[in-house]
PDB file of C-alpha atoms in Angstrom:
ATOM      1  CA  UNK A 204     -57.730 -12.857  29.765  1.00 62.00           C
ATOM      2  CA  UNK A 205     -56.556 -13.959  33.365  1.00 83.00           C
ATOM      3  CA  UNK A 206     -54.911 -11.437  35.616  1.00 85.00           C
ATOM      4  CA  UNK A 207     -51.732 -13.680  35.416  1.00 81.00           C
ATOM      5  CA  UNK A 208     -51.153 -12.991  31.694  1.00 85.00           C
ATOM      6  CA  UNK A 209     -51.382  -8.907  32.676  1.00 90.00           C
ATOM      7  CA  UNK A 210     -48.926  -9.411  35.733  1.00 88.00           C
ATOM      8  CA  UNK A 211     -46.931 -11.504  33.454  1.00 88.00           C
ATOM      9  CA  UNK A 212     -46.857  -8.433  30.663  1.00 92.00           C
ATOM     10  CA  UNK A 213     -46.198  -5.796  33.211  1.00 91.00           C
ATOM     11  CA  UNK A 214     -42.879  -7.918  34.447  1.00 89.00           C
ATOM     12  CA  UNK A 215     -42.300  -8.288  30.651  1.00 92.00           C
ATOM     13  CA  UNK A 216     -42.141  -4.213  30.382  1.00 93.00           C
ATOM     14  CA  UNK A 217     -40.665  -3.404  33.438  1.00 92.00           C
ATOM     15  CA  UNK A 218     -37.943  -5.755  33.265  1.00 90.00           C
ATOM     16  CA  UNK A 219     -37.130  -4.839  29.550  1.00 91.00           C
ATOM     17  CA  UNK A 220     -37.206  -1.423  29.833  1.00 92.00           C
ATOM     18  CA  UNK A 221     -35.404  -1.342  33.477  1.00 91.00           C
ATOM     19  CA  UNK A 222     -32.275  -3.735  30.951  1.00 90.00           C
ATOM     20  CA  UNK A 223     -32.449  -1.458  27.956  1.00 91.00           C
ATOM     21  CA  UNK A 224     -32.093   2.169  29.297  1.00 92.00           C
ATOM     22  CA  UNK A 225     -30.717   1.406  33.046  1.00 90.00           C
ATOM     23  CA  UNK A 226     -29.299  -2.058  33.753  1.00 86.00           C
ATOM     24  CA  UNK A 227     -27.084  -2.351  30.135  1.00 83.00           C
ATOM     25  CA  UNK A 228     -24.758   0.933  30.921  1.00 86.00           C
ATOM     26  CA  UNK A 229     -23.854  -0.598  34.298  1.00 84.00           C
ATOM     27  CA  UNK A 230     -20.000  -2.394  33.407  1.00 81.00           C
ATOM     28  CA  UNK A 231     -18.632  -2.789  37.546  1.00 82.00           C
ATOM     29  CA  UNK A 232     -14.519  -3.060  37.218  1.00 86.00           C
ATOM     30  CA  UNK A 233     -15.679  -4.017  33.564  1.00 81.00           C
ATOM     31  CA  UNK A 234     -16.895  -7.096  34.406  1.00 81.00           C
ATOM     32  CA  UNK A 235     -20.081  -7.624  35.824  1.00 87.00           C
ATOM     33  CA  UNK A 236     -23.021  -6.365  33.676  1.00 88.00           C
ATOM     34  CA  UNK A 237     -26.829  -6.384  35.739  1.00 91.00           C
ATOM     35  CA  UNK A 238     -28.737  -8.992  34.144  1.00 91.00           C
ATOM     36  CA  UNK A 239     -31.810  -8.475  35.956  1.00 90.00           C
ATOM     37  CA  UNK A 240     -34.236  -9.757  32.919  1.00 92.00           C
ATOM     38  CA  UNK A 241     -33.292 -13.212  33.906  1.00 94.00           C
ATOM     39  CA  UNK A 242     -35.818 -12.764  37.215  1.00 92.00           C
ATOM     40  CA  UNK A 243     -38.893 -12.853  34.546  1.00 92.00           C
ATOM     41  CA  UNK A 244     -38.566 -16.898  34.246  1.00 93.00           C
ATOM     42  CA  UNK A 245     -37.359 -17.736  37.714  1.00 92.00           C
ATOM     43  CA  UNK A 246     -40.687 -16.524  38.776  1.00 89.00           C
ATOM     44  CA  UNK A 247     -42.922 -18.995  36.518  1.00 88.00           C
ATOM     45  CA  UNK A 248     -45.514 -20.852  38.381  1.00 86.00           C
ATOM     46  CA  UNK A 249     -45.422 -24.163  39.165  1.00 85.00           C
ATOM     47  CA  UNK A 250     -48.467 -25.539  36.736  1.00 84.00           C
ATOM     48  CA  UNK A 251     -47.001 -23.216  33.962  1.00 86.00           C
ATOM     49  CA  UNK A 252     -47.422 -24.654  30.910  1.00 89.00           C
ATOM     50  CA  UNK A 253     -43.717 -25.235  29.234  1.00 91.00           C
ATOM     51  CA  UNK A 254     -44.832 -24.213  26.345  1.00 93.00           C
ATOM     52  CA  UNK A 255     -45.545 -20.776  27.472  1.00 92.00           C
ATOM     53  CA  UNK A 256     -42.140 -20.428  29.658  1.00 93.00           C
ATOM     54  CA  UNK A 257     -40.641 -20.878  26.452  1.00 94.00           C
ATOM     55  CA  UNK A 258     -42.532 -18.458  24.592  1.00 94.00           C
ATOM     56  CA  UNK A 259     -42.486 -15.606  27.157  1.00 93.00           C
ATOM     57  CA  UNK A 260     -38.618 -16.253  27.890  1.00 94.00           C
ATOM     58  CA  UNK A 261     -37.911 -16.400  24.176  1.00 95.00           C
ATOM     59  CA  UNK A 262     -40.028 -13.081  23.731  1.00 94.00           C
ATOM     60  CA  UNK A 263     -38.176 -11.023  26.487  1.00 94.00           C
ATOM     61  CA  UNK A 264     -34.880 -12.670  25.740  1.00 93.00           C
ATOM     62  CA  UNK A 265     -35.446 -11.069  21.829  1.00 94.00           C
ATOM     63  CA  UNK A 266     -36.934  -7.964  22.730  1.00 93.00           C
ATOM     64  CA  UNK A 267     -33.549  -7.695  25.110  1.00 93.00           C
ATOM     65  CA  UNK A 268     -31.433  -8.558  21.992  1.00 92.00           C
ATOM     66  CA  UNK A 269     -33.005  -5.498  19.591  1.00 93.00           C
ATOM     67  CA  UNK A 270     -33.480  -3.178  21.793  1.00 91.00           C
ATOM     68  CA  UNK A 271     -29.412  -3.846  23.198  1.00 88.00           C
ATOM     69  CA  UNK A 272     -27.949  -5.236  19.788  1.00 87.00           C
ATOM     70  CA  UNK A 273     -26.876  -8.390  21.203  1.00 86.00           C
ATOM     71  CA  UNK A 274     -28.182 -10.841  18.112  1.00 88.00           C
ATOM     72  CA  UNK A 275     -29.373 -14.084  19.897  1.00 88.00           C
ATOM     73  CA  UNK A 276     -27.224 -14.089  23.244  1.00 89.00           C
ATOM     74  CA  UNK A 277     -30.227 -13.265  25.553  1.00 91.00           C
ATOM     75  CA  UNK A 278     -32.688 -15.480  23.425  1.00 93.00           C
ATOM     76  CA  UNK A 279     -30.568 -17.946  23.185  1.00 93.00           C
ATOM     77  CA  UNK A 280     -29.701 -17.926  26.709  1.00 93.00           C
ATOM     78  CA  UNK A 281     -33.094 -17.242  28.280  1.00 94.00           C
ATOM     79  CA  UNK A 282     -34.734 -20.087  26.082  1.00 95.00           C
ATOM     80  CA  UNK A 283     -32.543 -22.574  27.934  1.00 95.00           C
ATOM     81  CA  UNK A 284     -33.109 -21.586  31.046  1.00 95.00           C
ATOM     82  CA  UNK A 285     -36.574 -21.361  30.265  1.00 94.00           C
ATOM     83  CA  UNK A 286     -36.642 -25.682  29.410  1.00 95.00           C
ATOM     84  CA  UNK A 287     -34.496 -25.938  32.500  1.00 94.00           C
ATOM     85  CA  UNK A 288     -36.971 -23.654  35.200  1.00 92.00           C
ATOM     86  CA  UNK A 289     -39.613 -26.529  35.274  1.00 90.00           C
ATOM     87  CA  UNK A 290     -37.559 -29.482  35.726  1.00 91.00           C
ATOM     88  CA  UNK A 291     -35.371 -27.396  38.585  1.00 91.00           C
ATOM     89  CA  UNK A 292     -38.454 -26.381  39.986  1.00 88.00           C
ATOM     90  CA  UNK A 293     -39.747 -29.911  40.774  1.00 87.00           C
ATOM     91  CA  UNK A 294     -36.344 -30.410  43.196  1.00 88.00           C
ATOM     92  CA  UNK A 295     -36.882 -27.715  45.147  1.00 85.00           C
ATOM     93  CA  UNK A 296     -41.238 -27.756  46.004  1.00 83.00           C
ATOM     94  CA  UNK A 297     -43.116 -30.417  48.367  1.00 76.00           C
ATOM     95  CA  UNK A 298     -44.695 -33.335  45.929  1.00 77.00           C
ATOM     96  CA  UNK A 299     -47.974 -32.160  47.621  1.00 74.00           C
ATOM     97  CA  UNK A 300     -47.341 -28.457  47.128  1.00 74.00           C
ATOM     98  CA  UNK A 301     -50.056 -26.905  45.024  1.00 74.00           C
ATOM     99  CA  UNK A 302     -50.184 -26.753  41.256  1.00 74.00           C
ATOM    100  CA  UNK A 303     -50.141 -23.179  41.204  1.00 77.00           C
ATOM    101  CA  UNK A 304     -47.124 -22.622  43.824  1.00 80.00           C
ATOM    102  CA  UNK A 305     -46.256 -19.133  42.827  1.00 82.00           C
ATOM    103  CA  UNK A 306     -42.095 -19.116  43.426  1.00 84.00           C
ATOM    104  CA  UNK A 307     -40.954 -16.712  45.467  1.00 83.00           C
ATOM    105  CA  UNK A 308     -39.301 -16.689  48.882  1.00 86.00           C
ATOM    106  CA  UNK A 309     -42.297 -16.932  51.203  1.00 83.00           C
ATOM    107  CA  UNK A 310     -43.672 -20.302  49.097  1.00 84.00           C
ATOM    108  CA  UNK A 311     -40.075 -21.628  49.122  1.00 84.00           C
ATOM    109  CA  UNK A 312     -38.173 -20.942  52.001  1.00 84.00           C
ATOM    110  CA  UNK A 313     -35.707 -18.294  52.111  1.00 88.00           C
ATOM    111  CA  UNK A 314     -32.783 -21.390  51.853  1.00 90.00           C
ATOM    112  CA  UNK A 315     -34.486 -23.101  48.318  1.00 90.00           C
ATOM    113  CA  UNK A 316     -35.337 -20.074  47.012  1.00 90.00           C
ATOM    114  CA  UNK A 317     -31.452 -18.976  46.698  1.00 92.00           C
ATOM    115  CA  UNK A 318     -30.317 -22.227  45.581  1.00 94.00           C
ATOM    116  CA  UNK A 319     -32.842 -22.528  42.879  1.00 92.00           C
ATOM    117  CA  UNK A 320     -32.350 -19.414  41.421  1.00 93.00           C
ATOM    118  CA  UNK A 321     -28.806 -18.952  41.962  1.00 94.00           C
ATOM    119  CA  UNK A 322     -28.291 -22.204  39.481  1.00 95.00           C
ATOM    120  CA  UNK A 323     -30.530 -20.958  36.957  1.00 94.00           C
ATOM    121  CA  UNK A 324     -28.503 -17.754  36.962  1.00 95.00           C
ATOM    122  CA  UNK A 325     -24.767 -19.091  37.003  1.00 94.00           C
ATOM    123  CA  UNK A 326     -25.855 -21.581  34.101  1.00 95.00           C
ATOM    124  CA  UNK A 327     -28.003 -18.429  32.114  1.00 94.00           C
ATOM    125  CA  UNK A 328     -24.819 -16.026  32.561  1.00 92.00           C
ATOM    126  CA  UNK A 329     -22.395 -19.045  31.932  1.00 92.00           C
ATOM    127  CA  UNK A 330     -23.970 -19.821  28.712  1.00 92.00           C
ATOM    128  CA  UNK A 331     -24.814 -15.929  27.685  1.00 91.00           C
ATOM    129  CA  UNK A 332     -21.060 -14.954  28.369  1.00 89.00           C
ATOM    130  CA  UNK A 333     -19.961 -17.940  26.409  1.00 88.00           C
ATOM    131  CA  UNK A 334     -21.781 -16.939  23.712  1.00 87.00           C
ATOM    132  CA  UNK A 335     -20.838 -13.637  23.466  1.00 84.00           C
ATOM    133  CA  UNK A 336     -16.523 -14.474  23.753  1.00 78.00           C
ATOM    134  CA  UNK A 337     -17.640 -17.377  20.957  1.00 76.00           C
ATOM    135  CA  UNK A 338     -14.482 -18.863  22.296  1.00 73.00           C
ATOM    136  CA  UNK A 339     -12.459 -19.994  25.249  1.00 70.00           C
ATOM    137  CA  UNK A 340      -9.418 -18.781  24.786  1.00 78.00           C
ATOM    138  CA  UNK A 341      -9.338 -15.743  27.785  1.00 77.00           C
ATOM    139  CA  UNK A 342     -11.407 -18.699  30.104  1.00 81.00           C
ATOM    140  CA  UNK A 343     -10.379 -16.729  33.263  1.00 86.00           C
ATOM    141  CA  UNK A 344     -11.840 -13.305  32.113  1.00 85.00           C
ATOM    142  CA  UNK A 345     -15.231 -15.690  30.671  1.00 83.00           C
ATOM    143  CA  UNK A 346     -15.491 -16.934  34.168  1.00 88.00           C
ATOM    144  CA  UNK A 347     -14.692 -13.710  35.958  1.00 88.00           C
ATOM    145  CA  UNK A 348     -17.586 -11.928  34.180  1.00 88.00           C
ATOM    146  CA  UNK A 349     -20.013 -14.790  34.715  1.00 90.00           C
ATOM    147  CA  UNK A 350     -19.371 -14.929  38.062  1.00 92.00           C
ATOM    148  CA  UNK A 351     -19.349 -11.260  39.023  1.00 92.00           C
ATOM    149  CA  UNK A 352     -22.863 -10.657  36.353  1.00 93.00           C
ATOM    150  CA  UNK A 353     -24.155 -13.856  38.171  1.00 93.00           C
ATOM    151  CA  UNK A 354     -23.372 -12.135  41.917  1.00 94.00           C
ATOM    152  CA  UNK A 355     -24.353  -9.002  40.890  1.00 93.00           C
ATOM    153  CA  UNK A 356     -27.550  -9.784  39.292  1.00 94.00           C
ATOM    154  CA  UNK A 357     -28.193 -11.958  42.585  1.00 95.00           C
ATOM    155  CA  UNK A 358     -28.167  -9.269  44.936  1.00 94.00           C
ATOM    156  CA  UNK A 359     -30.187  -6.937  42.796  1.00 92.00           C
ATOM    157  CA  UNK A 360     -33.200 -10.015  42.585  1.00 92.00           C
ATOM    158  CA  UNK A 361     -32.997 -10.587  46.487  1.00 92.00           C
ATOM    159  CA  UNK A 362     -33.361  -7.180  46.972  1.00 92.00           C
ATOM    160  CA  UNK A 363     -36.261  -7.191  44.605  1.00 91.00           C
ATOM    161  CA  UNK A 364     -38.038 -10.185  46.543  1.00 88.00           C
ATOM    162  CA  UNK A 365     -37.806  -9.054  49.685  1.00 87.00           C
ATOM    163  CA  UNK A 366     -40.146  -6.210  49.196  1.00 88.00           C
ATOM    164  CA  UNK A 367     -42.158  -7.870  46.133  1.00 78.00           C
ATOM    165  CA  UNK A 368     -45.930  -9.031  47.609  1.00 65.00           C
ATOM    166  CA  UNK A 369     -47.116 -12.458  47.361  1.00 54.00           C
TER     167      UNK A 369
END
């Protein structure tokens, strides 16, 4: 087994225990919820194997689901970010960049780094907020939470990556 896989299972831990017993009691002006979980597939390497985004973001996205009884909103969610990571991911890296570009700010630029994830977390908290109203009828309180989980859960993973190593 490869170091990656164990750096890969200690995110998986960390991150889903951090969501379960922190992270899920945080409601700011009953709106914004911490979805901090969502940092686990940002981070994929570049030559990461699609198949295994998919199963790693579908694992963490369930475990999230049991362990906060939320049936299929974070799978759900974090399996479509996890098709969309790669494809985003090839915008935003040099054509000549290496296969194993680990994403974080130093490999990306402080400027790409934001963009990239910020997308990947206004369409995750877009979709997991729309799943969880199942409707549209209060739109403006859907797009307040989505926007204030989405700005909330920003700050938190900057904050994270500027003291995580390389």
């Amino acid at each position: 087994m490869s170091v990656e896989f164990f750096k890969r299972l200690g995110w998986f831990v960390v991150l889903c225990v951090a969501q379960v017993l922190i992270l899920n009691n945080i409601h700011l002006f009953d709106l914004a919820i911490p979805l901090l979980y969502v940092y686990f597939t940002i981070t994929f390497q570049r030559g990461t194997p699609k198949w295994m985004i998919l199963l790693w973001s579908f694992a963490l996205g369930l475990a999230i689901d049991v362990f906060s009884n939320t049936p299929g909103l974070a799978s759900g969610s974090m399996t479509l970010i996890a098709v969309i990571q790669p494809y985003l991911l090839e915008l935003f890296v040099p054509r000549d960049s290496a296969e194993n570009l680990e994403v974080s700010i130093s490999t990306l630029g402080i400027g790409k780094f934001m963009i990239f994830s910020a997308v990947l977390l206004v369409v995750y908290c877009l979709v997991f907020f729309a799943l969880e109203a199942f409707n549209f009828y209060d739109w403006k309180y859907w797009l307040a939470c989505a926007g204030a989980s989405s700005l909330l859960t920003f700050v938190l993973m900057m904050a994270i990556e500027s003291v995580r190593k390389k």
